[in-house]
CSV table of C-alpha atoms and ligand atoms in Angstrom, one decimal:
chain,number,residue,atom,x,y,z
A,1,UNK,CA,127.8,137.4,-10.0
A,2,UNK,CA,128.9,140.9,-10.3
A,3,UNK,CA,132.6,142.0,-9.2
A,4,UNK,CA,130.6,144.7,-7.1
A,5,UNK,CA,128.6,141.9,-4.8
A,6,UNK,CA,131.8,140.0,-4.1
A,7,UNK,CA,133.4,139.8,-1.0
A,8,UNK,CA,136.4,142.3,-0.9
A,9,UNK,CA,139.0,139.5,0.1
A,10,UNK,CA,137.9,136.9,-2.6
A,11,UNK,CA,140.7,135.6,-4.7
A,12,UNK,CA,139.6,137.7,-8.0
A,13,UNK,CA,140.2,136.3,-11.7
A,14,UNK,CA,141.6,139.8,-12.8
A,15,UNK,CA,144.3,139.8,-9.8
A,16,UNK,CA,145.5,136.2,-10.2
A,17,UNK,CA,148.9,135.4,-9.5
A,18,UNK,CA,149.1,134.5,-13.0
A,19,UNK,CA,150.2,131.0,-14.7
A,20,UNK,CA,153.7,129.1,-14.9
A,21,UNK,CA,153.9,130.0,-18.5
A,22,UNK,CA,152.6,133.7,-19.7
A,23,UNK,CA,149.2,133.4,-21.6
A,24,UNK,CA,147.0,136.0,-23.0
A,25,UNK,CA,143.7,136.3,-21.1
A,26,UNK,CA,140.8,134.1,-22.5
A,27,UNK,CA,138.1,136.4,-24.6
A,28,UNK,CA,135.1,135.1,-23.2
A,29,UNK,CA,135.7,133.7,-20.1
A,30,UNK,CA,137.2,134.4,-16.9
A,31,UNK,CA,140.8,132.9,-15.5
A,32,UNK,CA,139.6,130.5,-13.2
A,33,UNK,CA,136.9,129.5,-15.7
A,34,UNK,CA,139.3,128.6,-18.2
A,35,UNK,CA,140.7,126.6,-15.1
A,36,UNK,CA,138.1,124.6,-14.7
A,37,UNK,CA,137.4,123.7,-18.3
A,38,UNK,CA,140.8,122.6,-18.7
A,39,UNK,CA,140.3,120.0,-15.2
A,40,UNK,CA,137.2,118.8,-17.3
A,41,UNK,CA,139.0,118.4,-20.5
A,42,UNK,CA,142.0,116.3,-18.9
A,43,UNK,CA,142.6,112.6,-19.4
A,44,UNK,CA,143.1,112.6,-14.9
A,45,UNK,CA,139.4,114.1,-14.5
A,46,UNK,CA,138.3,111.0,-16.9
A,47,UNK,CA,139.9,108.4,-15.1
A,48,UNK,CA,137.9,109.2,-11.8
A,49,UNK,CA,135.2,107.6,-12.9
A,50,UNK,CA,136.7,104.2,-12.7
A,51,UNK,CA,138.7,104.8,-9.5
A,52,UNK,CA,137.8,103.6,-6.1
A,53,UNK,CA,136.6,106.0,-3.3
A,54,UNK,CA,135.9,103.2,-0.7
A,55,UNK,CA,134.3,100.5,-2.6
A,56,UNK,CA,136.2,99.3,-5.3
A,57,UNK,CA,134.6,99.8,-8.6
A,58,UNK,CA,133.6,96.9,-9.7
A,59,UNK,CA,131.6,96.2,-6.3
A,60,UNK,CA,128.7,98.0,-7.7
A,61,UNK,CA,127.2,100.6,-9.9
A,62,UNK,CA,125.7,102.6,-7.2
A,63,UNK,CA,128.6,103.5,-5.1
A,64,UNK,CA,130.7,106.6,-5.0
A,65,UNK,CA,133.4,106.8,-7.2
A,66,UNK,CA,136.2,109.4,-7.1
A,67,UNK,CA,134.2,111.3,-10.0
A,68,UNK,CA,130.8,111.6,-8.4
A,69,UNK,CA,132.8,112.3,-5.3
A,70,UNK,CA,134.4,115.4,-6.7
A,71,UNK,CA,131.5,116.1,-8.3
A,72,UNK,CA,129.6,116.0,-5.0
A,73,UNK,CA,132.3,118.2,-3.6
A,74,UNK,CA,132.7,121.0,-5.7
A,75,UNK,CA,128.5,120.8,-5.4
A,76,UNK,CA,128.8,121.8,-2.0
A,77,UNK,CA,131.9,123.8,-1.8
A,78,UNK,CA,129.7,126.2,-4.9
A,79,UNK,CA,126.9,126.6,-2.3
A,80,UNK,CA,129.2,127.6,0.4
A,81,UNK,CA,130.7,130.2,-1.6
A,82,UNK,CA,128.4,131.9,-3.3
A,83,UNK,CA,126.8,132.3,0.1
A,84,UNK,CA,129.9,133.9,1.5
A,85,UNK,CA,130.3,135.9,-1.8
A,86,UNK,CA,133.3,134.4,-2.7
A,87,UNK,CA,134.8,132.9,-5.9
A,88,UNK,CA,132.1,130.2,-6.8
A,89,UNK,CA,134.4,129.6,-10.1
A,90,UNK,CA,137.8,129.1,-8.2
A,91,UNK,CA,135.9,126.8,-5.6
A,92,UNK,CA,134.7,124.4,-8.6
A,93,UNK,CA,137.7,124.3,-9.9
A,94,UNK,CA,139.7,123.3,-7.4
A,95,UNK,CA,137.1,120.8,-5.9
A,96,UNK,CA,137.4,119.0,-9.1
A,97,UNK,CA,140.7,119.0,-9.4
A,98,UNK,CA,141.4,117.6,-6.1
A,99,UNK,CA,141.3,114.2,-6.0
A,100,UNK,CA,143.1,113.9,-9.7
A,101,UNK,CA,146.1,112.3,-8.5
A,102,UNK,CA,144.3,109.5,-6.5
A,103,UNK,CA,145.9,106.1,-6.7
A,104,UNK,CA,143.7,103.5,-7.9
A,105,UNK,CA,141.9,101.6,-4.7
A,106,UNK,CA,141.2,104.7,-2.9
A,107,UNK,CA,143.6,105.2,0.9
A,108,UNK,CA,144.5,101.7,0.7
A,109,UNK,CA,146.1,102.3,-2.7
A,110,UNK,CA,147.6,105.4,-1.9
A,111,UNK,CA,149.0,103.8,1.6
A,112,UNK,CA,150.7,100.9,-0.5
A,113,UNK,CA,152.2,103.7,-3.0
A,114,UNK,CA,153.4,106.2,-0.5
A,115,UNK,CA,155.3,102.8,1.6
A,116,UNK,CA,157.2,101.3,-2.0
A,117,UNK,CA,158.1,105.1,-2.3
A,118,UNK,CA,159.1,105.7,0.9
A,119,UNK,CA,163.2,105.1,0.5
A,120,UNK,CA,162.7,107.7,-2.8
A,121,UNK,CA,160.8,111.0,-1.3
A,122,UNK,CA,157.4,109.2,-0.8
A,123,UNK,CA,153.7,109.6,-2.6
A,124,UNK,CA,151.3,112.1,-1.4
A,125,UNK,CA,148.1,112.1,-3.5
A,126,UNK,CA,148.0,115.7,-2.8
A,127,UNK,CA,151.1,116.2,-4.4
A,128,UNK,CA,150.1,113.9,-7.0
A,129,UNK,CA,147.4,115.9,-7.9
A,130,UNK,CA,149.7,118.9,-8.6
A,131,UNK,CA,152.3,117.3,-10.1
A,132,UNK,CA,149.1,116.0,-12.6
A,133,UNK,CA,148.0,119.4,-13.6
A,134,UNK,CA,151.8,121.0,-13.4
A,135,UNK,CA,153.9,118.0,-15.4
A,136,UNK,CA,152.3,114.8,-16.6
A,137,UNK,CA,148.7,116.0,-19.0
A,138,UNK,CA,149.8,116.3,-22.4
A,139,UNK,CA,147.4,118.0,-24.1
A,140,UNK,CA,148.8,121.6,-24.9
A,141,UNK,CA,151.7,122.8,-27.6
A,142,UNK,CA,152.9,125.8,-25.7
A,143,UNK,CA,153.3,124.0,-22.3
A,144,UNK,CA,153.3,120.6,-20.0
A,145,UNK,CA,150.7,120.0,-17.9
A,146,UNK,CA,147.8,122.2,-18.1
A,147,UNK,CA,149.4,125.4,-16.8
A,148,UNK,CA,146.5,126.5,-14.3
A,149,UNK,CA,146.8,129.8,-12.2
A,150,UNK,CA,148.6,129.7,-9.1
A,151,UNK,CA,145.0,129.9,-7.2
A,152,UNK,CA,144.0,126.8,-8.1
A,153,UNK,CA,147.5,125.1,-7.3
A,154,UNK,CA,147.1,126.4,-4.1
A,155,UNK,CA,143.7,125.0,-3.5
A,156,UNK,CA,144.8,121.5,-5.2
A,157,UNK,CA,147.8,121.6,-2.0
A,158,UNK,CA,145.7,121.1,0.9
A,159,UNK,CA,148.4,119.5,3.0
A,160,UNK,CA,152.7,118.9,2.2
A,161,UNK,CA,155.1,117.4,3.9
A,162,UNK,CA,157.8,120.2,4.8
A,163,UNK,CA,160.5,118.4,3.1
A,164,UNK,CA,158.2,119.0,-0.1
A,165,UNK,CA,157.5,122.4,1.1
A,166,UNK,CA,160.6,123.3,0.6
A,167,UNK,CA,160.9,122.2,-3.4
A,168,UNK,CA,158.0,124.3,-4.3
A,169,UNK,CA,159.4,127.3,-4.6
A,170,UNK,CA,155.8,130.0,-4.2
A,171,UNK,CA,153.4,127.2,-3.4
A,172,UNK,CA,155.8,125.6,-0.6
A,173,UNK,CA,155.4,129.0,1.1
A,174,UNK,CA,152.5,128.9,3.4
A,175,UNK,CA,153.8,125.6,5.0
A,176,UNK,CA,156.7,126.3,5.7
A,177,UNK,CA,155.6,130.1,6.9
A,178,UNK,CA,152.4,127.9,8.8
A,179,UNK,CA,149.8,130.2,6.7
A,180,UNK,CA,146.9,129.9,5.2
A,181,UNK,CA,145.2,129.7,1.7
A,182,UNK,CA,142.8,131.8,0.2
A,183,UNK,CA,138.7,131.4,1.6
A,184,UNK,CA,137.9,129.3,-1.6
A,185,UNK,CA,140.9,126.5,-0.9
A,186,UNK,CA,140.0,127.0,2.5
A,187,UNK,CA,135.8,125.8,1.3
A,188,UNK,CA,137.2,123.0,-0.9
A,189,UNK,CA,138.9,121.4,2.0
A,190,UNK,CA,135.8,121.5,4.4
A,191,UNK,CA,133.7,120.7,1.4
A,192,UNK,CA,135.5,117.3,1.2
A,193,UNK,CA,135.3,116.5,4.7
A,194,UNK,CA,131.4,117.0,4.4
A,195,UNK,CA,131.0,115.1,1.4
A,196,UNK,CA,132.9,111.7,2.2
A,197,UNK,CA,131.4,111.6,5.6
A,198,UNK,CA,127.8,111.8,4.3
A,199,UNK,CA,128.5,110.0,1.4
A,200,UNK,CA,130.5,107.2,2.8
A,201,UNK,CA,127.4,106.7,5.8
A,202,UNK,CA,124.8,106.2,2.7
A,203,UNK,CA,127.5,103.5,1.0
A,204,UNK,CA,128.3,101.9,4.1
A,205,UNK,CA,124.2,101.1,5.0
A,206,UNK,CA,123.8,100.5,1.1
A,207,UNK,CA,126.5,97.6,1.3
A,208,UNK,CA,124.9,96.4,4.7
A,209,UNK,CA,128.4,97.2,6.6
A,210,UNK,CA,126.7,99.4,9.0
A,211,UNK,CA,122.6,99.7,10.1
A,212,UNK,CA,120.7,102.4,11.3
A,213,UNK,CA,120.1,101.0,14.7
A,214,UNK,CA,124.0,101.0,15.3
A,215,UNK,CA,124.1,104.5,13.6
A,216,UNK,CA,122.0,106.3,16.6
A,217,UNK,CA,125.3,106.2,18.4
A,218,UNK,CA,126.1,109.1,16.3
A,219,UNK,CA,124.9,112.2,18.1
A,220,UNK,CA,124.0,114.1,14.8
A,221,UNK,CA,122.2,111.2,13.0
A,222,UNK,CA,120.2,110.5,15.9
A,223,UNK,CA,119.0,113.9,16.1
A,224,UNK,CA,118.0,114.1,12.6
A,225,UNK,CA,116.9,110.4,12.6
A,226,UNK,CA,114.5,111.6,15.4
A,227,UNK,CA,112.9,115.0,13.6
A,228,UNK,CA,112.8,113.1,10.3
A,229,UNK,CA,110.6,110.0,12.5
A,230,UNK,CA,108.5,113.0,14.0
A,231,UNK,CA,107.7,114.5,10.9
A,232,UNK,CA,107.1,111.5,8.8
A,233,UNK,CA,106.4,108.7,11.0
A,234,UNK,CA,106.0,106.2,8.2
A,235,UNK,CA,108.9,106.7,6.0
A,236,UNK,CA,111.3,103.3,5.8
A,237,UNK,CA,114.0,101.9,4.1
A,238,UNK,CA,116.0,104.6,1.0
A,239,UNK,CA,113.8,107.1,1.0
A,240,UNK,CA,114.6,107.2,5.4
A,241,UNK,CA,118.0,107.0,4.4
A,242,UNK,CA,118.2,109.9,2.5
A,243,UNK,CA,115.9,112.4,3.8
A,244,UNK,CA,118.0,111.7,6.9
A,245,UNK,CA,121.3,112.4,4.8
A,246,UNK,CA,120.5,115.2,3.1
A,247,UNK,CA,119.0,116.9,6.6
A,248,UNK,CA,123.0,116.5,7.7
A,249,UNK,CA,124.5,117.9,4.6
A,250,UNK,CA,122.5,120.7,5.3
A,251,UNK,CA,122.6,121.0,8.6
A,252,UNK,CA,126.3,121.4,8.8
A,253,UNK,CA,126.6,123.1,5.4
A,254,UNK,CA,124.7,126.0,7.5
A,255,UNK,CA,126.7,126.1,10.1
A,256,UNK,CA,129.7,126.5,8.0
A,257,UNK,CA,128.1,128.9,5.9
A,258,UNK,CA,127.2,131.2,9.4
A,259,UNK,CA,130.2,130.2,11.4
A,260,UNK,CA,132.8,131.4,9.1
A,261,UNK,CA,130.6,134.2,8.0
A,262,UNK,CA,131.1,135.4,12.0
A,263,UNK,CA,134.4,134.7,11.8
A,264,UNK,CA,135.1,137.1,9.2
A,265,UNK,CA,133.2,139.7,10.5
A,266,UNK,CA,135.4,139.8,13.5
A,267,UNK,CA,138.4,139.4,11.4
A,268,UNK,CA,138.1,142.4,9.1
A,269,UNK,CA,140.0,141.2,6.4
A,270,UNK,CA,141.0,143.6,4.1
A,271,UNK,CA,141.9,141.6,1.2
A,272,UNK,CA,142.9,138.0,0.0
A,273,UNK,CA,146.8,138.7,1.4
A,274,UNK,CA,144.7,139.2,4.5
A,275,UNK,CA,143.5,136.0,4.6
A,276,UNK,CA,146.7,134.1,3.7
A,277,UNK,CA,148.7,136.3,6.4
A,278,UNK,CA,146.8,134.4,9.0
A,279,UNK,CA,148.0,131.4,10.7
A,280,UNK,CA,144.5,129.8,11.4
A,281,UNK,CA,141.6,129.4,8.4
A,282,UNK,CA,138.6,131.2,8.9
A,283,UNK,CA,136.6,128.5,7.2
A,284,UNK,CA,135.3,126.3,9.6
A,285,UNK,CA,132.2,124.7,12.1
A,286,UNK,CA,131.1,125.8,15.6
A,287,UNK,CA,132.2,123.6,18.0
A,288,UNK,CA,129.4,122.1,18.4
A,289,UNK,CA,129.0,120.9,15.1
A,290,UNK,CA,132.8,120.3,14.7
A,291,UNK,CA,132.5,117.7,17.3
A,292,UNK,CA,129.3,116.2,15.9
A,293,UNK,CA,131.2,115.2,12.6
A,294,UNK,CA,134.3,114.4,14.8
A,295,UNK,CA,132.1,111.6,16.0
A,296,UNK,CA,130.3,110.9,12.9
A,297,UNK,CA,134.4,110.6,11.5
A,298,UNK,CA,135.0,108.3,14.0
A,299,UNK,CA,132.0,105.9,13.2
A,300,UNK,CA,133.0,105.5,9.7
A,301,UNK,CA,136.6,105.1,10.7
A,302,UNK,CA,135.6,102.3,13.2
A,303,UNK,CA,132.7,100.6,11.3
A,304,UNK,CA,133.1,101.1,7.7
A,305,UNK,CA,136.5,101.7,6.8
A,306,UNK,CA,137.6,99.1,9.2
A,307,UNK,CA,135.1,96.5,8.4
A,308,UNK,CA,136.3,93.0,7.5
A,309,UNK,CA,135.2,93.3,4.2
A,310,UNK,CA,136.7,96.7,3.3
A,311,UNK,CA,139.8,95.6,4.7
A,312,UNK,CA,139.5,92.1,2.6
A,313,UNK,CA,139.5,94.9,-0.4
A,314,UNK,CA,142.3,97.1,0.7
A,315,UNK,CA,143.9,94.1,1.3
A,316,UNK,CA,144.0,92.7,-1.9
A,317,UNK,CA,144.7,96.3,-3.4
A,318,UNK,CA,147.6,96.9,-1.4
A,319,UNK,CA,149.2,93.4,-2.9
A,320,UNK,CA,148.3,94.7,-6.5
A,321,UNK,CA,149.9,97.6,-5.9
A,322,UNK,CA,153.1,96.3,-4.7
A,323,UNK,CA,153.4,93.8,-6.9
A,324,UNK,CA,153.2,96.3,-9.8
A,325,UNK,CA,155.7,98.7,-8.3
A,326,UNK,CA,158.2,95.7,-7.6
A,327,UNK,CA,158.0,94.4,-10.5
A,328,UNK,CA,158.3,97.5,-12.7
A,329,UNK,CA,161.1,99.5,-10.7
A,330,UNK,CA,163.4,96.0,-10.5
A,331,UNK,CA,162.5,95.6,-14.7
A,332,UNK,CA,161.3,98.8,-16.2
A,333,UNK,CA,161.6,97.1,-19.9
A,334,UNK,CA,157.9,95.8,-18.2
A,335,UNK,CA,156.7,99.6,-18.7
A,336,UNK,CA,154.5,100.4,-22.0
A,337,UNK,CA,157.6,101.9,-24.3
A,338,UNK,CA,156.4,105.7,-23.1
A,339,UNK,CA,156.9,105.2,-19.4
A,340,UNK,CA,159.7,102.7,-19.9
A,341,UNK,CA,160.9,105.9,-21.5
A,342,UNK,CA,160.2,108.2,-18.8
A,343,UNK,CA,161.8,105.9,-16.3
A,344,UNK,CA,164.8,105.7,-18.2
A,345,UNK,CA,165.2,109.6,-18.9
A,346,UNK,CA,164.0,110.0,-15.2
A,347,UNK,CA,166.6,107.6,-14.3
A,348,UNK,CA,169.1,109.4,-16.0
A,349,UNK,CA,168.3,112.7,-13.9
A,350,UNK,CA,167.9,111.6,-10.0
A,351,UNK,CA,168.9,107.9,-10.2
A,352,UNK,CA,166.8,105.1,-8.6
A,353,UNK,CA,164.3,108.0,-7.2
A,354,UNK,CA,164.1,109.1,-10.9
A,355,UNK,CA,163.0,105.3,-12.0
A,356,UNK,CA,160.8,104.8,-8.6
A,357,UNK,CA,158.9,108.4,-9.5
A,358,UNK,CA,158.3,107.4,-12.7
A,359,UNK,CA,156.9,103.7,-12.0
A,360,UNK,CA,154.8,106.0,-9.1
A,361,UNK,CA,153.2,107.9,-11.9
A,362,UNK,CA,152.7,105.2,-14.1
A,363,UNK,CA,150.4,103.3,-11.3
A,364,UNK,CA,149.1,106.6,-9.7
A,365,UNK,CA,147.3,107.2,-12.9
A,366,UNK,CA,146.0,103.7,-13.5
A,367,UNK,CA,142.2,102.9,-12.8
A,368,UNK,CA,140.9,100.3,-10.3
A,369,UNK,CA,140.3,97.9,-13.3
A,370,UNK,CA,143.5,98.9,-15.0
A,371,UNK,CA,145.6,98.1,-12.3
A,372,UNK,CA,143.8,94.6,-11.7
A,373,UNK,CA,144.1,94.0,-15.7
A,374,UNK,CA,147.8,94.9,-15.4
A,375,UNK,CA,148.2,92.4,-12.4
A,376,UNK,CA,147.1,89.9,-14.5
A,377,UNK,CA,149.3,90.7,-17.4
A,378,UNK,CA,152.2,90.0,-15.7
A,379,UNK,CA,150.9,87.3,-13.3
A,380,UNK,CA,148.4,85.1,-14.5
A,381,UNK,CA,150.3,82.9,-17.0
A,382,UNK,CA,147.0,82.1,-18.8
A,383,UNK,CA,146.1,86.5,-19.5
A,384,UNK,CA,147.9,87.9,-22.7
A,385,UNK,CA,150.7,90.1,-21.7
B,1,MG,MG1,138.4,114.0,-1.8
């Protein structure tokens, strides 16, 4: 895409708010392309491919992990803004960035975390995510982390507590000031929201947690259920499924697209500091639709993610996780020598919070079977340690 046919208030590579440590521009590509390549290159973006989204991984191959999910993501988020003529780049970057400090065992795992962290300033994958790209890659000479512009930080932040806020210097800003982010943060976030919902219904029928039948409570999917049984009156079991899935990707994927298009007409905006000035986001559904995947939000909260057998998984996950952080923070000669090494240097700086953090980061970047393998290392007496 030409600079010429973007948007005027899209977050541009050549007026980035630049990187934590001063780099010279890359030859052939643009900022936020170099962005994105570094996400891909990272040990984190690996590791998503073994970590839980809702099912945990080993339940089956053809569920969602927390790769395809960002992969799905940035996917739609790309459609979105290249639609609005905004930074299709940025947006892909950021969508696969976001999930990169997930715990293992998707919410479940991050609930447990955040609770053994809780008397030590908490875990907020959010957070985590930023601290992954900022601090704990290793992969450069010059720098930690991998040193990405301040655009894409922004965009990895969707939400921070205040008391974090307040640490983060530049980033911290807009939530303590209550504004908002650029339009392509602003698509990421929605982007998510669109992709789980979808993408968790088509799980949730695959693993026979939910039915179709019960799903026509659902406003949305009984609409599209209906035009899809008009127009092809014989179609049955996946191939049902998915027409009917992809219909309500689209559907509100449109809406999005000409609802925040509307929005900024009216708005005028006359450049990105425009857009972050503002103390609503300009990205978002009608109401109409906004309630439609309200509803559809609610059904997954009340029939998939609180089904007996999810919660017999998060169960389990939240003891794995517990046990691992008890057992590491009251004996951190358990750690592998680097992070026993970390926790003791961490230690050294902020006390107990400094050994708790660096047991948190330890787990945080374990996968689902990593975790369960390390369980068993220090549990099962009959597993080598
Ligand atoms: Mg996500």
């Amino acid at each position: 895409m030409t600079d010429s046919s973007l948007a005027p208030y899209v977050a541009h590579d050549s007026r980035t708010r630049g990187r934590r440590y001063v780099e010279s521009p890359p030859a052939f590509r643009s900022e936020f392309q170099r962005d994105r390549d570094r996400i891909i290159h990272s040990n984190a973006f690996r590791r998503l491919v073994y970590k839980t989204q809702v099912f945990v991984n080993h339940e089956g191959d053809l569920y969602r992990t927390r790769l395809t999910h960002s992969i799905e993501v940035a996917q739609i988020a790309r459609t979105i803004a290249r639609a609005l003529r905004l930074n299709e780049t940025l947006v892909e970057a950021i969508c696969l960035a976001h999930d990169l400090g997930h715990t293992p065992f998707g919410h479940a795992g991050q609930d447990a975390l955040n609770e053994c962290m809780r008397p030590y300033g908490g875990f907020e994958h959010n957070l985590q995510s930023l601290r992954t790209v900022d601090e704990l890659e290793e992969r450069y000479a010059e720098f930690p982390g991998l040193n990405l512009t301040f655009e894409t930080r922004e965009g990895i932040l969707k939400h921070c507590s205040l008391n974090n806020a307040r640490q983060l210097s530049e980033l911290g800003e807009r939530f303590i000031k209550r504004q908002q982010p650029s339009l392509e943060a602003q698509i990421a976030n929605v982007a998510d929201e669109i992709a789980y919902n979808n993408h968790d219904l088509d799980d949730g029928l695959r693993a026979g947690l939910i039915y179709l039948d019960e799903l026509r409570e659902v406003p949305l999917f009984a609409r599209v259920h209906d035009t899809v049984g008009r127009a092809h009156p014989s179609l049955s079991g996946r191939r049902l499924v998915h027409e009917i899935v992809r219909r309500m990707i689209n559907h509100v994927v449109v809406d999005l697209i000409e609802t925040t298009a509307m929005r900024v007409r009216e708005a005028r905006p006359a450049d990105i500091d425009a857009i972050r000035a503002r103390g609503q986001p300009l990205v978002g559904f009608s109401d109409q639709v906004a309630a439609e995947h309200l509803e559809l939000k609610r059904f997954l909260r009340d029939r998939v993610y609180r089904h007996y057998r999810v919660l017999r998984m998060t169960n389990k996950a939240q003891h794995v996780m517990k046990s691992l952080f008890d057992s590491f923070f009251a004996r951190p000669e358990l750690l592998p020598t680097e992070h026993h090494l970390a926790a003791r240097q961490m230690e050294a700086q902020a006390g107990e919070a400094g050994r708790a953090r660096a047991v948190a980061d330890y787990i945080a970047g374990m996968t689902d079977r990593y975790a369960i393998g390390e369980y068993e290392r220090l549990f099962d007496p009959a597993k080598r340690s």
